[in-house]
Short mmCIF file of C-alpha atoms in Angstrom, two decimals:
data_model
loop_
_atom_site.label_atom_id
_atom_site.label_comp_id
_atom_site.label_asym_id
_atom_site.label_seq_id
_atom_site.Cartn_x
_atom_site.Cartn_y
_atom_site.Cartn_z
CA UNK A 1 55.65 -102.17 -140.49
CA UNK A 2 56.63 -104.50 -137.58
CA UNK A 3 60.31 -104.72 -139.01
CA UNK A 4 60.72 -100.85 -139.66
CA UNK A 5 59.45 -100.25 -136.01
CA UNK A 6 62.18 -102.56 -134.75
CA UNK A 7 65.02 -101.38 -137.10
CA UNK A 8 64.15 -97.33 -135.85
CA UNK A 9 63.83 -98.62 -132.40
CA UNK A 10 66.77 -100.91 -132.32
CA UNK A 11 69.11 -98.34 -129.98
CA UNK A 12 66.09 -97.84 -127.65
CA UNK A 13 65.53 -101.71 -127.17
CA UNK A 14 69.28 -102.35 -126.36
CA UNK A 15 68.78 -100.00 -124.01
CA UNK A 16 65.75 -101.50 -122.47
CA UNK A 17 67.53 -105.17 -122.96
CA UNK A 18 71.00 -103.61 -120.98
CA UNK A 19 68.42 -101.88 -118.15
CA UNK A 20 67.20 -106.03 -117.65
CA UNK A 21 70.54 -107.27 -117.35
CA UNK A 22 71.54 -104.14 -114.59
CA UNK A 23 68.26 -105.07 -112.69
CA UNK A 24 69.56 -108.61 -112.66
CA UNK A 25 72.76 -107.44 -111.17
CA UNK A 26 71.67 -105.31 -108.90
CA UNK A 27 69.32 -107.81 -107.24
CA UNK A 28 71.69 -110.53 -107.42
CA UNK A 29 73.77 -107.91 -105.40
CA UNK A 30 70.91 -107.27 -103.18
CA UNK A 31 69.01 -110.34 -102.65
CA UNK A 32 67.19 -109.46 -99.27
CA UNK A 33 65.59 -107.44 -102.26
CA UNK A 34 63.46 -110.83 -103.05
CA UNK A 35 62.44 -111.17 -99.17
CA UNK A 36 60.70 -107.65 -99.23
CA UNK A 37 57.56 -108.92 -100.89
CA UNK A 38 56.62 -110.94 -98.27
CA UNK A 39 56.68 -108.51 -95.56
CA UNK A 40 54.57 -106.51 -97.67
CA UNK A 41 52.24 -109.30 -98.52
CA UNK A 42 51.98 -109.53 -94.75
CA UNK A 43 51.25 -106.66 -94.19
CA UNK A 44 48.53 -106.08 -96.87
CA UNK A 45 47.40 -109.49 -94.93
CA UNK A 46 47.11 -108.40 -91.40
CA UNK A 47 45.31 -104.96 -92.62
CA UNK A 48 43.00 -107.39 -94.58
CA UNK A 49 42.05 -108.96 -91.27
CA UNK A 50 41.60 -105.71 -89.40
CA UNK A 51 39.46 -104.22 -92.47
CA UNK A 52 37.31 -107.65 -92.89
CA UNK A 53 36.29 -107.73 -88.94
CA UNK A 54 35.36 -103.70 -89.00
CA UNK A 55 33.61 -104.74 -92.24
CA UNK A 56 31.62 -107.98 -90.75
CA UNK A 57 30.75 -105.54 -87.24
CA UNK A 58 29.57 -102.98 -89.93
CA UNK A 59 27.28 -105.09 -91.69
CA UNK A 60 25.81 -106.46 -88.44
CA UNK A 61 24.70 -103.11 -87.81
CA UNK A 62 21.26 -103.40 -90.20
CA UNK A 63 17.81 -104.17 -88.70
CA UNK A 64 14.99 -106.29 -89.83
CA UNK A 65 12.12 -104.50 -91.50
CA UNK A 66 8.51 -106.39 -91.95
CA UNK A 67 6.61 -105.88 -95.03
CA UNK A 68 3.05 -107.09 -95.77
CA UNK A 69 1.81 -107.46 -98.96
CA UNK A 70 -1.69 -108.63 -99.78
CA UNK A 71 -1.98 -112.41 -102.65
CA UNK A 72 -5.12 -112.35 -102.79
CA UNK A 73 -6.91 -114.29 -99.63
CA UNK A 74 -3.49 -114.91 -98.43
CA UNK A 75 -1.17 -112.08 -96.67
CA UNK A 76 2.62 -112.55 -97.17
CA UNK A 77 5.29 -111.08 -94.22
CA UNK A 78 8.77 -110.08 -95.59
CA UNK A 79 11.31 -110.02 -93.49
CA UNK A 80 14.52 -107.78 -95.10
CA UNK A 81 17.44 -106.82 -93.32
CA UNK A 82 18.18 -102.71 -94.00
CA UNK A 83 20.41 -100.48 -93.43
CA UNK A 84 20.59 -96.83 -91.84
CA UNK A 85 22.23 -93.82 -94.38
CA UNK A 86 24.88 -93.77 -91.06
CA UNK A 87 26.06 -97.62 -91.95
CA UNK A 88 26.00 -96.99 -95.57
CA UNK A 89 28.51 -93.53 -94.86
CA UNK A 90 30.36 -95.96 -93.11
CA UNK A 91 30.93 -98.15 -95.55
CA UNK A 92 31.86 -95.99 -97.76
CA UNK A 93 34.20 -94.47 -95.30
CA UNK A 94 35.94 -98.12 -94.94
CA UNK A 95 36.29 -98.28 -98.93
CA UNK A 96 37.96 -95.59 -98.67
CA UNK A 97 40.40 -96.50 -95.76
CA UNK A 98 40.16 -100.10 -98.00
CA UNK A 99 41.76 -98.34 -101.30
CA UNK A 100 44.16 -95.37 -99.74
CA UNK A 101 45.81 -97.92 -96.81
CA UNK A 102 46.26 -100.64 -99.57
CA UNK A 103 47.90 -98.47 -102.10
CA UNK A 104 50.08 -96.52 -99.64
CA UNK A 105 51.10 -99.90 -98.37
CA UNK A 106 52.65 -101.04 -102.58
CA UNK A 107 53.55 -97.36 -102.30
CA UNK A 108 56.26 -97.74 -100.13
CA UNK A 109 57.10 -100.59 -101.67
CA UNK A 110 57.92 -98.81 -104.92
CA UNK A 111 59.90 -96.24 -103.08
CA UNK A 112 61.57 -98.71 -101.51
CA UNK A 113 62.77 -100.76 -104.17
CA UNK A 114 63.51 -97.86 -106.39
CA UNK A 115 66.11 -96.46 -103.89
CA UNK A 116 67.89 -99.60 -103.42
CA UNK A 117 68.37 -100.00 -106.83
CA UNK A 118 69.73 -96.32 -107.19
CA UNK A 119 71.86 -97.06 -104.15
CA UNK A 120 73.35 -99.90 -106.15
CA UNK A 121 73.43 -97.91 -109.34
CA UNK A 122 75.15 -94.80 -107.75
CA UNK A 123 77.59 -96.30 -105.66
CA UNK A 124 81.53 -96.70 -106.88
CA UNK A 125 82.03 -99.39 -104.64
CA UNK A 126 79.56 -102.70 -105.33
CA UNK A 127 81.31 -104.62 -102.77
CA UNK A 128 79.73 -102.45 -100.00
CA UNK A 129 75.71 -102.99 -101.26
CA UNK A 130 74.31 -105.50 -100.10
CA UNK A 131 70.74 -106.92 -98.34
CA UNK A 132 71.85 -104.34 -95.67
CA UNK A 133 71.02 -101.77 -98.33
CA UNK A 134 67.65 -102.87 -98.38
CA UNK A 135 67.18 -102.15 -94.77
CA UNK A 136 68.47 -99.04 -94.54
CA UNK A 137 66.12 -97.95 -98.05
CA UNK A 138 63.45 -99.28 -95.83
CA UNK A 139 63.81 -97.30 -92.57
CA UNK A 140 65.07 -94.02 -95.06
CA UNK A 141 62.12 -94.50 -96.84
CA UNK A 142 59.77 -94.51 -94.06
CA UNK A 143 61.40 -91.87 -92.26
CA UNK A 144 61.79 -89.28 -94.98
CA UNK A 145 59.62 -89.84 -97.77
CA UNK A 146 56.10 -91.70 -96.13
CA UNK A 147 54.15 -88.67 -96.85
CA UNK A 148 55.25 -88.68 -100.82
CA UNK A 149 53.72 -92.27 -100.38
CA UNK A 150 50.85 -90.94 -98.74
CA UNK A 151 50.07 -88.29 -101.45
CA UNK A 152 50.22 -90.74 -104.05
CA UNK A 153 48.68 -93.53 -102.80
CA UNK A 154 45.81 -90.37 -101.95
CA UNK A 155 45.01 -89.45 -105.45
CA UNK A 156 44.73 -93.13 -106.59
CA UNK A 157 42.42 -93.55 -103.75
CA UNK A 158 40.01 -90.63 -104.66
CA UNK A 159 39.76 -92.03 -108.07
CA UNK A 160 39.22 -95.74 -106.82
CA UNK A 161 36.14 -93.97 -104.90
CA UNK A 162 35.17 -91.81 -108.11
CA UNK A 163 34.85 -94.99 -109.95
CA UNK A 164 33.29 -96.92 -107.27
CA UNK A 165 30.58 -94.57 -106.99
CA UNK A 166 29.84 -94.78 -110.95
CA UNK A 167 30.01 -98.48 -110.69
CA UNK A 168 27.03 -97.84 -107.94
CA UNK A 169 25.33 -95.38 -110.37
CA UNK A 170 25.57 -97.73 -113.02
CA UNK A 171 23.67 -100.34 -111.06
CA UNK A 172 20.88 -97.94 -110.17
CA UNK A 173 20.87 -96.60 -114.04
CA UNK A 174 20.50 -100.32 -114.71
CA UNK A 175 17.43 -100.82 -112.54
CA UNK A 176 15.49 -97.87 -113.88
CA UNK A 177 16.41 -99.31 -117.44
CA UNK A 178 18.18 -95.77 -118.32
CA UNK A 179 19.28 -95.93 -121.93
CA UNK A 180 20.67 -92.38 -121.94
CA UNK A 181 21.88 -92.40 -118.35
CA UNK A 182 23.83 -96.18 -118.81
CA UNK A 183 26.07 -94.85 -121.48
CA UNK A 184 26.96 -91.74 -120.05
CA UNK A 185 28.25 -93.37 -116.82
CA UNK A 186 29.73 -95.75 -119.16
CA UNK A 187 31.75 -92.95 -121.00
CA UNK A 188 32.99 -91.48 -117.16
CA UNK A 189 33.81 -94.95 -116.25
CA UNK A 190 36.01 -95.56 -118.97
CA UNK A 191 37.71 -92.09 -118.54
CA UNK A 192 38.39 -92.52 -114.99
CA UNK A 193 39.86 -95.57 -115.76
CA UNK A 194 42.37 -93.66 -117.99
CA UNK A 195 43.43 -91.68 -115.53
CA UNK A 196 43.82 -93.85 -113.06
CA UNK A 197 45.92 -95.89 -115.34
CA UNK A 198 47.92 -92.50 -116.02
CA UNK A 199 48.47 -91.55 -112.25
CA UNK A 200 49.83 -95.03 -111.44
CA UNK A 201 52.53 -94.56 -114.49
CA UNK A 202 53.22 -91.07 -113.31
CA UNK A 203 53.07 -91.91 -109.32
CA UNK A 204 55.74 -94.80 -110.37
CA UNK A 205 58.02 -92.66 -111.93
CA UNK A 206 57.49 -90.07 -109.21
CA UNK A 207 58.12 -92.23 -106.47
CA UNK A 208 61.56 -93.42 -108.30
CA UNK A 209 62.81 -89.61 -108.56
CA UNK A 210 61.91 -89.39 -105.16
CA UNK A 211 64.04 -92.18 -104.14
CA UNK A 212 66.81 -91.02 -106.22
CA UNK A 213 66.59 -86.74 -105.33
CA UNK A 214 64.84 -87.17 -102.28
CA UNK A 215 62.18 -84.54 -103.51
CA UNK A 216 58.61 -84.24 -102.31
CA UNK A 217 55.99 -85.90 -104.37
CA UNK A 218 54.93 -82.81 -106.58
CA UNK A 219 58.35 -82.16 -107.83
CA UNK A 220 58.85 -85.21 -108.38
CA UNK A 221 55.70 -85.73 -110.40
CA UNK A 222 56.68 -82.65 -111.97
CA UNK A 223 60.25 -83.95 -113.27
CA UNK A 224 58.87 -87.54 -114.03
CA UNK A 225 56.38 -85.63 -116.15
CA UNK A 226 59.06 -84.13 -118.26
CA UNK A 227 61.44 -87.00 -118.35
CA UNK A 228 58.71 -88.94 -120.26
CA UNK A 229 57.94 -86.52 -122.38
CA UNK A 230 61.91 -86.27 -123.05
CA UNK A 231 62.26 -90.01 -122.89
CA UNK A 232 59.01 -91.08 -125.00
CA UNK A 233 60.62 -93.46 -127.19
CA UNK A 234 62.98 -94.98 -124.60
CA UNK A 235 60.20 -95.25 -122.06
CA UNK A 236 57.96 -97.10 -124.88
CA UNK A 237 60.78 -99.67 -125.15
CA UNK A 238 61.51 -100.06 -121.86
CA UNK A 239 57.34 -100.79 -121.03
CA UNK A 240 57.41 -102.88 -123.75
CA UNK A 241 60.79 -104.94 -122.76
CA UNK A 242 59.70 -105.25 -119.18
CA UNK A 243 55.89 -105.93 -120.44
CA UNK A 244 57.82 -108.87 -121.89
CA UNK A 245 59.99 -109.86 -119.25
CA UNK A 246 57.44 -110.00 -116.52
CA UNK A 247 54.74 -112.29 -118.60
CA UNK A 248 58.05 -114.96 -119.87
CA UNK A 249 58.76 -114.96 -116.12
CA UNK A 250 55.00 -115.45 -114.45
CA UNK A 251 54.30 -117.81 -116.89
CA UNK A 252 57.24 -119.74 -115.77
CA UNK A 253 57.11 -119.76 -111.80
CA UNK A 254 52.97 -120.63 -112.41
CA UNK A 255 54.11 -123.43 -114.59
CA UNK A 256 56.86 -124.54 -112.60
CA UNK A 257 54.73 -124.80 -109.52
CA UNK A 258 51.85 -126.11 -110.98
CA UNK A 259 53.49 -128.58 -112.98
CA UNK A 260 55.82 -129.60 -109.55
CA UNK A 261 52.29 -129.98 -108.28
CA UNK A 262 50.28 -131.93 -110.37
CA UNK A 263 53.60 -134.62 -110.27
CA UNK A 264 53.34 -134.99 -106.32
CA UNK A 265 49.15 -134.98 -106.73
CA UNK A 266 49.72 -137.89 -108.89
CA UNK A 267 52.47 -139.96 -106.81
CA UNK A 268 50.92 -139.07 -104.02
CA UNK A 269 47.43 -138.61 -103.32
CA UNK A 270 46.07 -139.45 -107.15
CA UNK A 271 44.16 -142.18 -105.74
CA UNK A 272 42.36 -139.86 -102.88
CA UNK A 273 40.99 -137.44 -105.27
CA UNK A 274 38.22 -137.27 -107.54
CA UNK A 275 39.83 -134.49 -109.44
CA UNK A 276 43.05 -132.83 -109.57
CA UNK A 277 42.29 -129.92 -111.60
CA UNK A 278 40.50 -128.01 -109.25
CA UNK A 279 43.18 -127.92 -106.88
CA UNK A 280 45.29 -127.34 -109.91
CA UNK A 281 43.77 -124.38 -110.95
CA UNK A 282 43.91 -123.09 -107.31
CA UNK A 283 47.59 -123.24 -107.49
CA UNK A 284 48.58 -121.77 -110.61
CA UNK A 285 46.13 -118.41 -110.01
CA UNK A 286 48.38 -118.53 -106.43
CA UNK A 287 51.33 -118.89 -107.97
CA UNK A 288 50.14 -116.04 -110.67
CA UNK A 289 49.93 -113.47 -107.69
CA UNK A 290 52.54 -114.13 -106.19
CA UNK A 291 54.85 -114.46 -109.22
CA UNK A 292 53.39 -111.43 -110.27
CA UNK A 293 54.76 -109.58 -106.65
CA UNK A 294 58.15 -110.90 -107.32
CA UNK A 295 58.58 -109.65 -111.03
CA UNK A 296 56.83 -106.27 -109.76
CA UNK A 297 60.02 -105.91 -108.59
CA UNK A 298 61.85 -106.35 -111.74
CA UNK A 299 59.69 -104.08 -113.55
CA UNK A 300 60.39 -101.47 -110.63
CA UNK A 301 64.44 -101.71 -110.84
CA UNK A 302 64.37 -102.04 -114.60
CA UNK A 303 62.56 -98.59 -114.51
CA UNK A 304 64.59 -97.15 -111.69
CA UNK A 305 67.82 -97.93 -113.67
CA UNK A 306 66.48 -96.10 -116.59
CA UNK A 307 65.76 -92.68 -114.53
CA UNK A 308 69.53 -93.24 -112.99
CA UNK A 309 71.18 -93.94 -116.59
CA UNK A 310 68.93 -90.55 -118.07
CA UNK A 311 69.93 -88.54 -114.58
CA UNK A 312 73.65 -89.76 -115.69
CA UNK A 313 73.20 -88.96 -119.10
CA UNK A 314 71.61 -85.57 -118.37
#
């Protein structure tokens, strides 16, 4: 069954295979394309820091209740720290800020990405792209199409807080040993994780005709809609293909880097440690993340150079 799927998909998988090898050319044409990652790692870091030190002043915020509970001839105090339904509100006002700044922040990254690769895709002339493209993508992006991001990284947000608030159910259905109640949540759990999953696949694509059309987020979700439904089979290829592609190439930068190293642990500070494979395993889950930002942005221009080659086609 394997075999027959391959032979009937054969045309869509060269496809997929010739949208790796554009990506690769259009990011060896644009390599300030790598760099771009790191800002946005930065900046997910410095929000991090402002988020964790509202977080920390929120949680200060509780007071100390005493309790007294009678053992018999001996009286226990318990001292527990609560908090008002205001500081809880707030915290659940931060998750929010948490999951909508986060995602609008990888938002614009898609955007970005995906209209530097269409600027490389479209254009006669490959001489003229270059990182410079990537700079211009950036302030065009932000300029133009930051509320698209917004949107999107909005409705991902709302179901983030839909879930979070099951999760939360779940723990209370847990402590009044709900049989009935437990699975239900369960059920809504594991559909909003479906959509979820859904809305980030459609958001992508919608953010990449964005970049390309320069259309506001529901017509773009609109026409990504129908170019998958077009597209299935091509689309399945290409998910599986990059799938593919991004796993061969995480698990290659993480063993790179860990394997560079545990060589330079060895040489050079073997003797000093008890253990290496603690700091090992530190490492490689490092390098997993971060390998895992780089080849996000394969996956992104492999995708985007589908939507160009169907907008060509079409």
């Amino acid at each position: 069954l394997l075999v027959l799927l391959f032979l009937f998909m054969r045309k869509r998988i060269q496809l997929a295979m010739g949208c790796v090898k554009e990506t690769s050319k259009a990011i060896t044409a644009m390599p300030g394309i790598i760099v771009f990652p790191v800002i946005q790692g930065l900046g997910l870091m410095v929000f991090m820091i402002a988020w964790c030190v509202y977080v920390a002043h929120l949680a200060s915020m509780g007071d100390f209740s005493t309790s007294q509970y009678d053992a018999g001839p001996i009286k226990i105090s318990v001292r527990t720290f609560e908090f008002s339904n205001f500081v809880k509100q707030c915290g659940w006002y931060l998750l929010f800020c948490f999951f909508w700044t986060s995602q609008f922040i990888l938002a614009m990254g898609e955007i970005i990405f995906a209209m530097s690769v269409s600027k490389w895709y479209f254009s006669r002339d490959k001489s003229n792209i270059g990182s410079a493209t990537v700079w211009t993508s950036i302030a065009t992006s932000m300029w133009y199409h930051s509320g698209t991001a917004a949107f999107g990284s909005l409705i991902i947000a709302i179901i983030k807080m839909i879930r979070s608030f099951l999760a939360y159910l779940q723990r209370k259905a847990e402590e009044m040993d709900s049989s009935i109640a437990k699975a239900v949540l369960c059920c809504f759990q594991c559909c909003f994780w479906c959509l979820e999953k859904c809305m980030r696949f459609l958001n992508k694509n919608a953010y990449i005709q964005t970049a390309i059309f320069g259309s506001s987020f529901c017509t773009s979700a609109k026409e990504a809609f129908f170019l998958i439904l077009r597209n299935a089979a091509r689309i399945a290829a290409i998910t599986y293909v990059s799938g593919g592609v991004m796993f061969i190439g995480k698990v290659f930068i993480t063993s790179l880097t860990t394997g560079a190293a545990y060589v330079y642990m060895d040489q050079e500070i073997g003797d000093e440690l008890y253990s290496i494979i603690g700091p090992l395993f530190f490492i490689a889950a490092i390098s997993w993340f971060i390998a895992g930002m780089f080849m996000g942005v394969y996956d992104m221009g492999i995708a985007t150079i589908l939507q160009c080659f169907v907008a060509d086609e079409e």
